[in-house]
Structures are given as structure tokens and as C-alpha cells.
């Protein structure tokens, strides 16, 4: 087994509630996921990341955990989980599970003990402080979703507790070694059950200013999660890495370092001794614009290359509107974006349904359930053309995305020109070219509105050129004729986002919103 498998695999994110339902209650579950793993393997992805399926009161749909080592009955049982893992492994898929280190549910027995008395042995497992002199919160930190204070006064003991998210999600105190030990046990529990790694939720937040100083008032009302950038995180991350490294199957951790500055994010890779991978939110939130994307690519390389840290790329997840919706809804643009995602240097993370080109569901006010307003991207994945689209009950927990029949996996599997087949072919091209999997990357001089780069195989024998037209007009591109004696006429189109021109020599002209993957003429 390659020690660095996480650099060369495509990771497919599954949001369990929305993926596939086996019981007919309208909520996706673990047996439902297991039944659809073939779809993920057929796509060519090498790993899945499962958002939380642990016991939870579901105030934040599972990111509020009340028992880290139990499956919530809504999602199934531990046996179901074991079956999921063994089925995934049988299909060649690794399994990453969500690890939520920063907070628990307020219904977790640890918090129940902690809030019971100032003298409880677990009091210090969470962050408690006296009110400010005016009786208000201890500092100016803002919680996510709603813009209110990150503190709630608990009448039982007259102190405030910290929660960077909902008041039902109290922050753990990682400065307490007992908390660290307890959370290490959680990792061991899942590693011993065979998982291949973790996606670590807002992991940069576990290192906090011990003095809990105010955030810069000029930056308020930004939530504290995007401002918390502290040295205290690094020894904690090194300990987590040490724990993972002791396992022979090379489990990996990808951190949700929710900072908007790529340089700051890069610090959480340490010197190869902290996170294996980290999400990079600046590009994820970026509009679809050639100039901006060129800068994101440059900045990512500049921040990570000196650390020999490996980039990640993601366009969508369960927290943001789907990128096709954010980029204006056009299928052509979403197809081009898929080429970008799969061909940049780094590990691509894709969010279930993006291979179907899903846009966000329009969720009427009376059906909205998420306190963070994220329902649209969590609409159920449509599997079959005919209603109820592979979901056995009457109505899933959220409305369908637009045109679920046409968008369904069944319909798209039957159409060789579909988005699904584009993703499948892209991943196949990626997996077949060492240059795309692990090669160096050089940005090319390209006209405005186009971003181009060349990937070079580590042994220098193969190169792949990628051109992405971000604009709605055709554009002529001269591919650096001086380099390697290459010119447009010697480059073969091995894949194009709209399927046009494939297996012919590149003409030098990119269609509107078209992306191409080019290789030297055989
Ligand atoms: C992360 C998760 C998000 C969750 C939050 C609190 O940002 O991705 O879904 O609400 O952390 O756990």
C-alpha cells in the first residue's frame, strides 16, 4: 500500500441524511449508502468521506454529537457501519469519517456533568467563564449562524460557556489533557474498526487563546471560527498525527481549517507532522473568474510548496450552495469546473451529486430546517428517473433538487454525454496519467479569461496541458510554442468538457466555457 494514498485519490463526500434511504422514512442511512457504493466506485473515486452519523440530537444535523462511539438509530447500527466499511474496502474505496473535535452536543454526558456544578470533575472539559463586569459575555466572540455571542449563561452555576457554533454545541477545552485523551480514544475506536482516516471538523479551533482575548472589533461580526488562528493548535495536531502514524494502514486526516487566508491555512500542515491535508476555503468561496482562479492557484502553490504540503481542491460541500448554483447555473460552466477540479495539482474532493450536475433545491420557508440556511445543497440525491427517484418513502426530508428525473443517476448513466460520464471519464484520465496524479504544475501564459497549466510527470516523460475558458466567448490560445517544441498542432485533445474535438489535434481554439485536457501527440 502506498504510504501517501491520500495524494492520488479522488474523495467523494457523502452527507448521510441526503444520500440514500433504505427504510422509507425519508432520511438517508448507512445501509442506503452501502447499497450505492457501486456508484462511487464506478465513478473512479478512491475514497468516501462520511459526514457525521453518530448519536446526536440533530440540532446541527449530526455535528452536535452526544455519543462519539455510537451510530444514531436514524442512520443504523454499528453492524451496519462495519458492513459499509467492508463493502467499501471490497470495492477498493477507502473510508474517511468525520471527527468533530471542537465541540460536542449539550446533551453529551460530558457536558451534562460539566454544567452540573462548578466543582464537577469534568467542569474544566468545557470552557466556562464568569460574566463580564456588566453581566454580559466574557468576550466579544461571535458564534456562527445568527451573529450572536459565542457564549451562553448557564443559570445553574452562573457562568457562561463557550460555543463557537450553536448554543447546543459547547466547545471542548483541549487545554485539558483529559479531553485530549478522551478524544484520542474516539479516534482509536474508529481506527480499530477499520476506517482509513478522518475529516476533522473546524480542527484549527481546538487551539485557543488561553486568555480568551477579544477578537479585533473591526472584524466583528465575523464569527470566531474564521478568526481563530493560534499556535496552541500545533502541538495538539502533532499528537493527532503521531496517533495516526502508529497505525500500519496509513490513515490520513484532512482538516477543515476554516480560515480564508491560504498562507494561514498552510501552517496546519506543520512540517509534514500535522495534518496530511487541509481544505482551502479561499478558492472554494471564489467566484468563477479566470483572474481570481489564477491567483488562487499561484497562492496555493506558493503557500504549500515550500512545506512540501499537498493541496486539496473542493468546489462544493454540505455547507455552501453547490458550485453550479454559485457559478450561475450553466451546465457548460459546471463541466469546465469539473475539469479544473480534477486536473489541478492536489487531491480533489467532490460532493455527492456534483457528478449529476445538481443545483441547489429551492426550499420553501416552511420546509427550511437548518439553522445555518444550508438546506439547498443538502437536497436528496435522485437515483432513478421515475419518482420517488430511488427513495422508498413518500417524501424525503428535504425537497428535490430541480429536475430530479433528468438529473438522476439512472438517466445520466444512460446518456454518454451526461455530466456523470464527464466526471467518470475525467477521473479515468486522471488515474491514467501520472502527470495529473503527481506531476509538477506550471501555469501558462494565456489570454485573459483563460487559465492554463501544464502538468509534468515526475520522470519527465509525459506532460498534460489543461486549458480552461472561463468566458462565454470562444478564444484562441497559443500554447507556448517554444517549450519542448510543442505547438497546438502536436497536442491531442484527450478530453474536452463538452466532448467536442476529442481524439483530434488541438486547433488552438477554445469554445465558449470549454475546457480541454491535452497530451503530446502519440
Ligand atoms: C463545520 C461543518 C458544519 C458544521 C460546523 C460545526 O463547518 O462542516 O456543517 O455546522 O462545522 O460543527
Coordinates of C-alpha atoms and ligand atoms in Angstrom, one line a residue:
X1 CA 0.0 0.0 0.0
X2 CA 1.3 3.4 -0.9
X3 CA 2.1 5.4 2.1
X4 CA 0.7 8.5 0.6
X5 CA -2.5 7.2 -0.9
X6 CA -4.3 10.5 0.0
X7 CA -2.4 12.4 -2.6
X8 CA -3.6 10.4 -5.5
X9 CA -7.2 9.6 -4.8
X10 CA -10.5 11.4 -5.5
X11 CA -12.5 11.7 -2.4
X12 CA -16.3 11.6 -2.6
X13 CA -18.2 13.3 0.2
X14 CA -21.4 11.6 1.4
X15 CA -23.9 13.6 3.6
X16 CA -25.7 10.6 5.1
X17 CA -29.1 12.2 5.5
X18 CA -29.3 13.1 1.8
X19 CA -27.6 10.2 0.0
X20 CA -29.7 7.1 0.0
X21 CA -32.6 5.8 2.2
X22 CA -33.1 2.1 2.9
X23 CA -36.1 2.3 5.3
X24 CA -38.6 4.7 3.6
X25 CA -38.5 7.2 6.4
X26 CA -37.2 9.9 4.0
X27 CA -33.8 10.1 5.8
X28 CA -30.7 8.6 4.3
X29 CA -28.9 5.9 6.3
X30 CA -25.9 3.6 6.4
X31 CA -27.4 0.6 4.6
X32 CA -28.6 3.0 2.0
X33 CA -25.1 4.3 1.5
X34 CA -23.7 0.7 1.3
X35 CA -26.2 -0.1 -1.4
X36 CA -25.0 2.8 -3.5
X37 CA -21.2 2.4 -3.1
X38 CA -21.0 0.8 -6.5
X39 CA -22.0 4.2 -8.0
X40 CA -19.0 5.8 -6.3
X41 CA -16.6 3.0 -7.2
X42 CA -17.8 3.1 -10.9
X43 CA -17.1 6.8 -10.9
X44 CA -13.4 6.0 -10.1
X45 CA -13.2 7.8 -6.8
X46 CA -10.8 6.1 -4.3
X47 CA -12.3 7.2 -1.0
X48 CA -15.5 8.4 0.6
X49 CA -15.8 10.8 3.4
X50 CA -18.9 10.3 5.5
X51 CA -20.3 13.4 7.3
X52 CA -21.4 12.5 10.9
X53 CA -23.7 9.5 11.5
X54 CA -23.1 9.4 15.3
X55 CA -25.7 9.6 18.0
X56 CA -26.9 13.2 18.0
X57 CA -29.9 15.3 19.0
X58 CA -29.5 16.7 15.4
X59 CA -29.5 20.4 16.3
X60 CA -26.8 20.7 13.7
X61 CA -27.8 17.5 11.8
X62 CA -25.1 15.4 13.4
X63 CA -22.3 17.9 14.0
X64 CA -23.6 18.0 17.6
X65 CA -22.6 14.6 18.9
X66 CA -23.9 13.1 22.1
X67 CA -22.0 9.8 21.8
X68 CA -18.9 9.6 19.6
X69 CA -18.8 5.9 19.5
X70 CA -22.4 5.0 18.6
X71 CA -24.4 5.2 15.4
X72 CA -27.5 7.3 15.7
X73 CA -30.5 5.0 15.3
X74 CA -31.7 7.1 12.4
X75 CA -28.7 6.0 10.4
X76 CA -28.5 2.4 11.5
X77 CA -26.2 0.4 13.8
X78 CA -22.5 -0.3 14.3
X79 CA -23.0 -3.5 12.4
X80 CA -24.3 -1.5 9.5
X81 CA -21.2 0.6 9.7
X82 CA -19.0 -2.4 9.7
X83 CA -20.8 -3.7 6.6
X84 CA -20.4 -0.4 5.0
X85 CA -16.6 -0.4 5.6
X86 CA -16.1 -4.0 4.4
X87 CA -18.2 -3.3 1.3
X88 CA -16.3 -0.2 0.6
X89 CA -13.0 -1.9 1.0
X90 CA -14.2 -4.7 -1.2
X91 CA -14.8 -2.1 -3.9
X92 CA -11.4 -0.5 -3.5
X93 CA -12.8 2.5 -1.6
X94 CA -11.2 3.9 1.5
X95 CA -13.5 5.3 4.2
X96 CA -12.9 8.6 6.0
X97 CA -15.3 9.5 8.8
X98 CA -16.0 12.9 10.3
X99 CA -14.2 13.7 13.5
X100 CA -15.7 16.7 15.4
X101 CA -13.1 17.7 17.9
X102 CA -14.0 21.2 18.8
X103 CA -17.4 20.7 20.4
X104 CA -20.0 18.1 21.5
X105 CA -23.7 18.3 21.9
X106 CA -25.0 19.9 25.0
X107 CA -26.7 16.5 25.5
X108 CA -23.4 14.7 25.7
X109 CA -22.9 13.1 29.2
X110 CA -19.6 15.0 29.4
X111 CA -21.4 18.3 29.2
X112 CA -24.2 17.2 31.5
X113 CA -21.5 16.5 34.1
X114 CA -19.6 19.7 33.4
X115 CA -22.6 22.0 33.7
X116 CA -23.9 20.3 36.9
X117 CA -21.6 22.1 39.3
X118 CA -18.5 24.4 39.3
X119 CA -16.8 21.6 41.3
X120 CA -17.7 18.7 39.0
X121 CA -14.5 16.8 37.9
X122 CA -15.5 17.4 34.3
X123 CA -16.2 21.1 34.8
X124 CA -12.9 22.0 33.0
X125 CA -13.7 19.8 30.0
X126 CA -15.6 22.8 28.5
X127 CA -14.8 26.5 28.5
X128 CA -16.6 28.2 31.4
X129 CA -16.0 31.9 32.5
X130 CA -17.6 34.4 34.8
X131 CA -19.7 37.1 33.3
X132 CA -18.0 40.4 32.3
X133 CA -18.4 43.1 35.0
X134 CA -21.6 44.3 33.2
X135 CA -23.0 40.8 33.4
X136 CA -22.5 40.2 29.6
X137 CA -20.5 37.6 27.8
X138 CA -16.8 37.2 28.8
X139 CA -15.5 38.4 25.4
X140 CA -16.7 39.6 22.0
X141 CA -16.5 36.4 20.1
X142 CA -19.4 35.8 17.7
X143 CA -21.0 32.4 17.1
X144 CA -21.6 31.0 13.6
X145 CA -25.2 31.2 12.3
X146 CA -27.1 34.2 13.5
X147 CA -24.3 36.5 14.6
X148 CA -25.0 36.3 18.3
X149 CA -22.4 35.9 21.1
X150 CA -20.4 32.7 21.3
X151 CA -21.4 32.4 25.0
X152 CA -24.5 31.3 26.8
X153 CA -25.1 32.0 30.5
X154 CA -26.0 28.8 32.4
X155 CA -28.2 29.7 35.3
X156 CA -27.3 26.6 37.3
X157 CA -23.8 27.8 38.1
X158 CA -24.0 31.5 37.0
X159 CA -21.2 31.1 34.4
X160 CA -21.1 31.4 30.7
X161 CA -20.0 28.5 28.5
X162 CA -18.3 29.0 25.1
X163 CA -19.9 27.7 21.8
X164 CA -18.4 28.9 18.5
X165 CA -21.5 27.4 16.8
X166 CA -25.0 26.8 18.2
X167 CA -25.6 27.0 21.9
X168 CA -26.3 23.3 21.7
X169 CA -22.7 22.8 20.7
X170 CA -20.5 23.7 23.6
X171 CA -16.7 24.0 22.9
X172 CA -14.5 21.4 24.4
X173 CA -11.4 22.6 26.3
X174 CA -8.4 21.0 24.5
X175 CA -6.1 22.7 27.1
X176 CA -7.2 20.0 29.4
X177 CA -5.2 16.7 28.9
X178 CA -8.2 14.6 29.9
X179 CA -10.1 16.0 27.0
X180 CA -7.2 15.2 24.7
X181 CA -7.0 11.7 25.9
X182 CA -10.8 11.2 25.6
X183 CA -10.8 12.5 22.0
X184 CA -7.8 10.3 21.2
X185 CA -9.8 7.3 22.3
X186 CA -12.5 8.3 19.9
X187 CA -10.0 8.2 17.0
X188 CA -8.7 4.8 18.2
X189 CA -12.3 3.5 18.4
X190 CA -12.9 4.2 14.7
X191 CA -9.4 3.3 13.5
X192 CA -9.8 -0.1 15.2
X193 CA -13.0 -0.6 13.3
X194 CA -11.0 -0.2 10.1
X195 CA -11.5 3.4 9.0
X196 CA -8.8 4.9 6.7
X197 CA -8.9 8.3 8.2
X198 CA -10.8 11.4 9.2
X199 CA -12.1 14.7 8.0
X200 CA -11.5 16.8 11.1
X201 CA -14.2 19.4 11.6
X202 CA -13.0 23.0 12.2
X203 CA -9.9 21.5 13.6
X204 CA -7.9 24.7 13.8
X205 CA -10.4 25.8 16.6
X206 CA -9.0 23.3 19.1
X207 CA -6.1 25.6 19.8
X208 CA -7.4 28.6 21.6
X209 CA -6.0 31.8 23.2
X210 CA -5.8 30.7 26.9
X211 CA -6.6 34.3 27.8
X212 CA -9.7 34.3 25.6
X213 CA -8.8 37.8 24.4
X214 CA -11.3 39.8 22.3
X215 CA -11.4 39.4 18.5
X216 CA -10.4 42.6 16.6
X217 CA -13.6 44.7 16.9
X218 CA -13.1 45.8 13.2
X219 CA -13.6 42.3 12.1
X220 CA -16.8 41.7 14.1
X221 CA -19.4 40.3 13.2
X222 CA -17.2 37.7 11.5
X223 CA -17.7 34.5 13.5
X224 CA -14.8 33.5 15.8
X225 CA -14.3 30.3 13.8
X226 CA -12.7 32.2 10.8
X227 CA -10.5 34.3 13.2
X228 CA -9.1 31.7 15.5
X229 CA -5.5 31.2 14.3
X230 CA -3.4 30.1 17.2
X231 CA -0.1 28.4 17.9
X232 CA -1.8 26.3 20.6
X233 CA -3.3 24.1 17.8
X234 CA 0.1 22.8 16.5
X235 CA 1.2 20.5 19.4
X236 CA -2.3 19.1 19.5
X237 CA -2.2 18.4 15.8
X238 CA 1.2 16.8 16.1
X239 CA -0.2 14.5 18.8
X240 CA -3.1 13.5 16.5
X241 CA -0.6 12.8 13.7
X242 CA 1.5 10.7 15.9
X243 CA -1.5 8.7 16.9
X244 CA -2.5 8.1 13.2
X245 CA 1.1 7.3 12.2
X246 CA 1.2 4.4 14.7
X247 CA -1.4 2.5 12.5
X248 CA 0.2 0.4 9.8
X249 CA -2.6 1.1 7.3
X250 CA -1.5 4.8 7.0
X251 CA -4.7 6.5 8.0
X252 CA -4.9 10.2 7.0
X253 CA -6.5 13.3 8.3
X254 CA -7.9 16.1 6.2
X255 CA -8.6 19.2 8.3
X256 CA -11.4 21.7 7.9
X257 CA -9.1 24.7 8.6
X258 CA -11.8 27.3 8.1
X259 CA -9.5 30.2 7.5
X260 CA -9.9 32.4 4.5
X261 CA -6.2 33.0 4.0
X262 CA -4.3 30.3 2.2
X263 CA -1.0 31.1 3.9
X264 CA -2.6 30.8 7.4
X265 CA -4.2 27.5 6.4
X266 CA -0.9 26.1 5.2
X267 CA 0.5 26.3 8.7
X268 CA -1.7 23.5 9.8
X269 CA 0.3 21.0 7.7
X270 CA 3.2 21.7 10.1
X271 CA 6.5 20.3 8.8
X272 CA 4.8 17.2 7.4
X273 CA 3.9 16.3 11.0
X274 CA 0.4 17.8 11.5
X275 CA -2.5 17.5 9.0
X276 CA -1.9 15.3 6.0
X277 CA -4.3 17.5 4.0
X278 CA -6.3 20.7 4.6
X279 CA -9.2 22.2 2.9
X280 CA -8.5 25.6 1.3
X281 CA -11.5 27.9 1.6
X282 CA -10.4 30.9 -0.4
X283 CA -10.8 29.1 -3.7
X284 CA -13.9 27.3 -2.6
X285 CA -15.6 30.6 -2.0
X286 CA -14.2 32.2 -5.1
X287 CA -16.4 33.3 -8.0
X288 CA -15.8 31.6 -11.4
X289 CA -13.3 34.1 -12.7
X290 CA -10.1 33.4 -14.6
X291 CA -8.1 36.2 -12.8
X292 CA -9.2 35.1 -9.4
X293 CA -8.6 31.4 -10.0
X294 CA -5.2 32.1 -11.5
X295 CA -4.3 33.8 -8.2
X296 CA -5.7 31.0 -6.1
X297 CA -3.6 28.5 -7.9
X298 CA -0.5 30.6 -7.6
X299 CA -1.1 31.4 -3.9
X300 CA -1.8 27.7 -3.1
X301 CA 1.4 26.6 -4.7
X302 CA 3.4 29.5 -3.0
X303 CA 1.9 28.6 0.4
X304 CA 2.2 24.8 0.2
X305 CA 5.2 24.0 -2.0
X306 CA 7.9 25.3 0.5
X307 CA 6.4 22.9 3.1
X308 CA 6.1 20.1 0.6
X309 CA 2.5 20.1 1.6
X310 CA -0.1 18.6 -0.7
X311 CA -3.0 20.8 -1.9
X312 CA -6.7 19.9 -1.9
X313 CA -9.4 21.3 -4.2
X314 CA -13.1 21.3 -3.5
X315 CA -15.9 23.3 -5.1
X316 CA -18.8 22.2 -3.1
X317 CA -19.7 20.6 0.2
X318 CA -22.7 20.4 2.6
X319 CA -22.2 23.9 4.0
X320 CA -22.3 26.1 0.9
X321 CA -24.6 26.4 -2.1
X322 CA -23.5 23.9 -4.8
X323 CA -20.9 25.5 -7.1
X324 CA -23.1 25.1 -10.2
X325 CA -25.7 27.3 -8.4
X326 CA -23.0 29.7 -7.3
X327 CA -21.5 30.0 -10.8
X328 CA -24.9 30.9 -12.3
X329 CA -26.4 27.5 -13.1
X330 CA -24.9 26.9 -16.5
X331 CA -24.1 23.3 -17.3
X332 CA -21.2 24.3 -19.5
X333 CA -19.6 26.2 -16.7
X334 CA -20.1 23.3 -14.3
X335 CA -18.5 21.0 -16.9
X336 CA -15.5 23.3 -17.2
X337 CA -15.2 23.4 -13.4
X338 CA -15.1 19.7 -13.2
X339 CA -12.0 19.7 -15.5
X340 CA -10.4 22.3 -13.2
X341 CA -11.2 20.3 -10.1
X342 CA -9.8 17.0 -11.5
X343 CA -6.7 18.4 -13.2
X344 CA -5.1 20.8 -10.7
X345 CA -2.2 19.5 -8.6
X346 CA -3.7 18.2 -5.4
X347 CA -6.4 15.9 -4.1
X348 CA -9.9 16.6 -5.4
X349 CA -12.9 16.4 -3.0
X350 CA -16.2 16.2 -4.7
X351 CA -19.6 16.4 -3.0
X352 CA -22.2 13.7 -3.8
X353 CA -24.5 14.9 -6.6
X354 CA -22.0 17.2 -8.3
X355 CA -21.3 14.4 -10.7
X356 CA -25.0 14.7 -11.6
X357 CA -24.6 18.4 -12.1
X358 CA -27.1 19.1 -9.3
X359 CA -28.0 22.7 -8.5
X360 CA -29.4 23.6 -5.1
X361 CA -33.0 22.8 -4.2
X362 CA -35.4 25.7 -3.8
X363 CA -36.5 25.1 -0.2
X364 CA -39.7 27.0 0.7
X365 CA -39.5 28.8 4.0
X366 CA -41.9 26.4 5.8
X367 CA -39.6 23.5 4.8
X368 CA -36.3 25.0 5.9
X369 CA -34.8 23.2 8.8
X370 CA -31.1 24.2 9.0
X371 CA -30.2 27.0 11.4
X372 CA -27.4 27.9 9.1
X373 CA -29.5 28.2 6.0
X374 CA -27.8 25.3 4.2
X375 CA -30.8 23.2 3.2
X376 CA -30.5 23.9 -0.6
X377 CA -27.2 21.9 -1.1
X378 CA -28.5 19.1 1.2
X379 CA -31.4 18.1 -1.1
X380 CA -31.6 14.3 -1.6
X381 CA -29.6 12.7 -4.4
X382 CA -32.1 11.4 -7.1
X383 CA -31.2 7.8 -8.1
X384 CA -33.9 6.8 -10.6
X385 CA -35.7 8.6 -13.3
X386 CA -39.1 7.8 -12.0
X387 CA -40.4 9.3 -8.8
X388 CA -39.7 8.7 -6.0
X389 CA -36.2 8.6 -7.5
X390 CA -34.9 5.6 -5.6
X391 CA -36.1 6.9 -2.2
X392 CA -38.6 4.3 -1.0
X393 CA -40.8 6.6 1.2
X394 CA -43.3 9.3 0.2
X395 CA -41.2 12.3 0.7
X396 CA -37.5 12.8 1.7
X397 CA -36.6 15.1 4.5
X398 CA -35.9 18.0 2.1
X399 CA -37.4 18.8 -1.4
X400 CA -35.8 17.5 -4.5
X401 CA -33.2 19.5 -6.5
X402 CA -34.5 20.8 -9.8
X403 CA -35.5 18.2 -12.5
X404 CA -34.7 15.2 -10.3
X405 CA -35.8 12.7 -13.0
X406 CA -33.4 14.1 -15.7
X407 CA -30.7 14.7 -13.2
X408 CA -31.0 11.2 -11.7
X409 CA -28.1 8.8 -11.8
X410 CA -30.1 6.3 -13.8
X411 CA -30.9 8.8 -16.6
X412 CA -27.3 10.1 -16.7
X413 CA -25.8 6.6 -16.8
X414 CA -27.8 6.0 -20.0
X415 CA -26.5 9.2 -21.7
X416 CA -22.9 9.1 -22.7
X417 CA -22.8 12.9 -22.9
X418 CA -24.0 13.4 -19.4
X419 CA -22.2 15.2 -16.6
X420 CA -21.9 11.8 -14.8
X421 CA -20.0 10.4 -17.8
X422 CA -17.8 13.5 -17.9
X423 CA -16.8 13.0 -14.3
X424 CA -16.2 9.4 -14.9
X425 CA -14.1 10.0 -17.9
X426 CA -12.2 12.8 -16.2
X427 CA -11.3 10.6 -13.2
X428 CA -10.3 7.8 -15.6
X429 CA -8.0 10.3 -17.5
X430 CA -6.6 11.5 -14.2
X431 CA -6.0 7.9 -12.9
X432 CA -4.3 7.0 -16.2
X433 CA -1.8 9.9 -16.2
X434 CA 1.0 10.1 -13.7
X435 CA 1.4 13.7 -14.7
X436 CA -2.1 14.5 -13.4
X437 CA -1.8 12.4 -10.3
X438 CA 1.5 13.6 -9.0
X439 CA 3.3 15.8 -11.6
X440 CA 4.6 19.3 -11.1
X441 CA 2.4 22.1 -12.3
X442 CA 3.3 25.2 -14.3
X443 CA 0.9 28.0 -15.1
X444 CA 1.0 29.0 -18.7
X445 CA 0.7 32.4 -20.3
X446 CA -2.8 32.5 -21.6
X447 CA -5.2 35.2 -22.8
X448 CA -7.5 37.0 -20.4
X449 CA -10.4 34.8 -19.4
X450 CA -8.4 31.6 -19.8
X451 CA -6.3 29.7 -17.2
X452 CA -3.9 27.1 -18.5
X453 CA -1.3 24.9 -16.8
X454 CA 1.0 22.1 -17.7
X455 CA 1.5 19.0 -15.5
X456 CA 4.8 17.2 -15.9
X457 CA 5.3 13.6 -14.9
X458 CA 7.9 13.2 -12.2
X459 CA 10.2 11.3 -14.5
X460 CA 9.8 14.0 -17.2
X461 CA 8.5 11.7 -19.9
X462 CA 4.9 12.8 -20.0
X463 CA 3.1 16.1 -19.9
X464 CA -0.5 17.1 -19.9
X465 CA -1.8 20.6 -20.7
X466 CA -5.1 21.8 -19.3
X467 CA -6.9 24.9 -20.6
X468 CA -10.0 26.3 -19.0
X469 CA -12.0 29.0 -20.8
X470 CA -13.9 30.9 -18.0
X471 CA -15.6 33.1 -20.6
X472 CA -18.7 32.8 -22.7
X473 CA -16.9 33.5 -26.0
X474 CA -14.6 31.3 -28.0
X475 CA -10.9 32.3 -27.6
X476 CA -7.7 31.4 -29.4
X477 CA -4.8 30.2 -27.3
X478 CA -1.2 29.8 -28.3
X479 CA 0.3 27.0 -26.3
X480 CA 3.8 28.2 -25.6
X481 CA 5.3 27.1 -28.9
X482 CA 8.9 27.4 -27.6
X483 CA 8.6 24.9 -24.8
X484 CA 9.5 21.3 -25.6
X485 CA 9.0 22.0 -29.2
X486 CA 5.3 21.9 -28.5
X487 CA 2.6 23.7 -30.5
X488 CA -1.1 23.4 -30.9
X489 CA -0.7 21.0 -33.8
X490 CA 1.2 18.5 -31.9
X491 CA -1.2 18.3 -29.0
X492 CA -4.1 15.8 -28.9
X493 CA -7.3 16.6 -27.2
X494 CA -7.7 13.7 -24.8
X495 CA -10.8 15.1 -23.1
X496 CA -13.0 18.2 -23.5
X497 CA -15.7 19.5 -21.2
X498 CA -18.3 19.5 -24.0
X499 CA -17.0 16.3 -25.7
X500 CA -16.1 18.3 -28.9
X501 CA -12.8 17.8 -30.7
X502 CA -11.8 14.8 -28.7
X503 CA -9.1 12.5 -30.2
X504 CA -8.1 15.1 -32.7
X505 CA -5.3 17.6 -32.7
X506 CA -5.9 20.7 -30.7
X507 CA -6.8 23.6 -33.1
X508 CA -5.8 26.3 -30.8
X509 CA -9.4 27.5 -30.4
X510 CA -11.3 27.0 -27.2
X511 CA -15.1 27.1 -27.3
X512 CA -17.2 29.3 -25.0
X513 CA -16.9 27.9 -21.5
X514 CA -14.9 25.0 -22.8
X515 CA -12.0 23.2 -21.0
X516 CA -9.7 20.8 -22.7
X517 CA -7.1 18.3 -21.5
X518 CA -4.3 17.9 -24.0
X519 CA -1.4 15.5 -24.3
X520 CA 1.5 15.2 -26.7
X521 CA 0.7 13.5 -30.0
X522 CA 1.5 9.8 -29.8
Ligands
LIG1 C1 -18.2 22.5 10.1 C2 -19.2 21.6 9.4 C3 -20.6 22.3 9.5 C4 -20.9 22.4 11.0 C5 -19.8 23.1 11.7 C6 -20.0 22.9 13.2 O1 -18.1 23.8 9.5 O2 -18.8 21.4 8.1 O3 -21.5 21.5 8.9 O4 -22.1 23.0 11.1 O5 -18.5 22.7 11.4 O6 -19.7 21.6 13.5

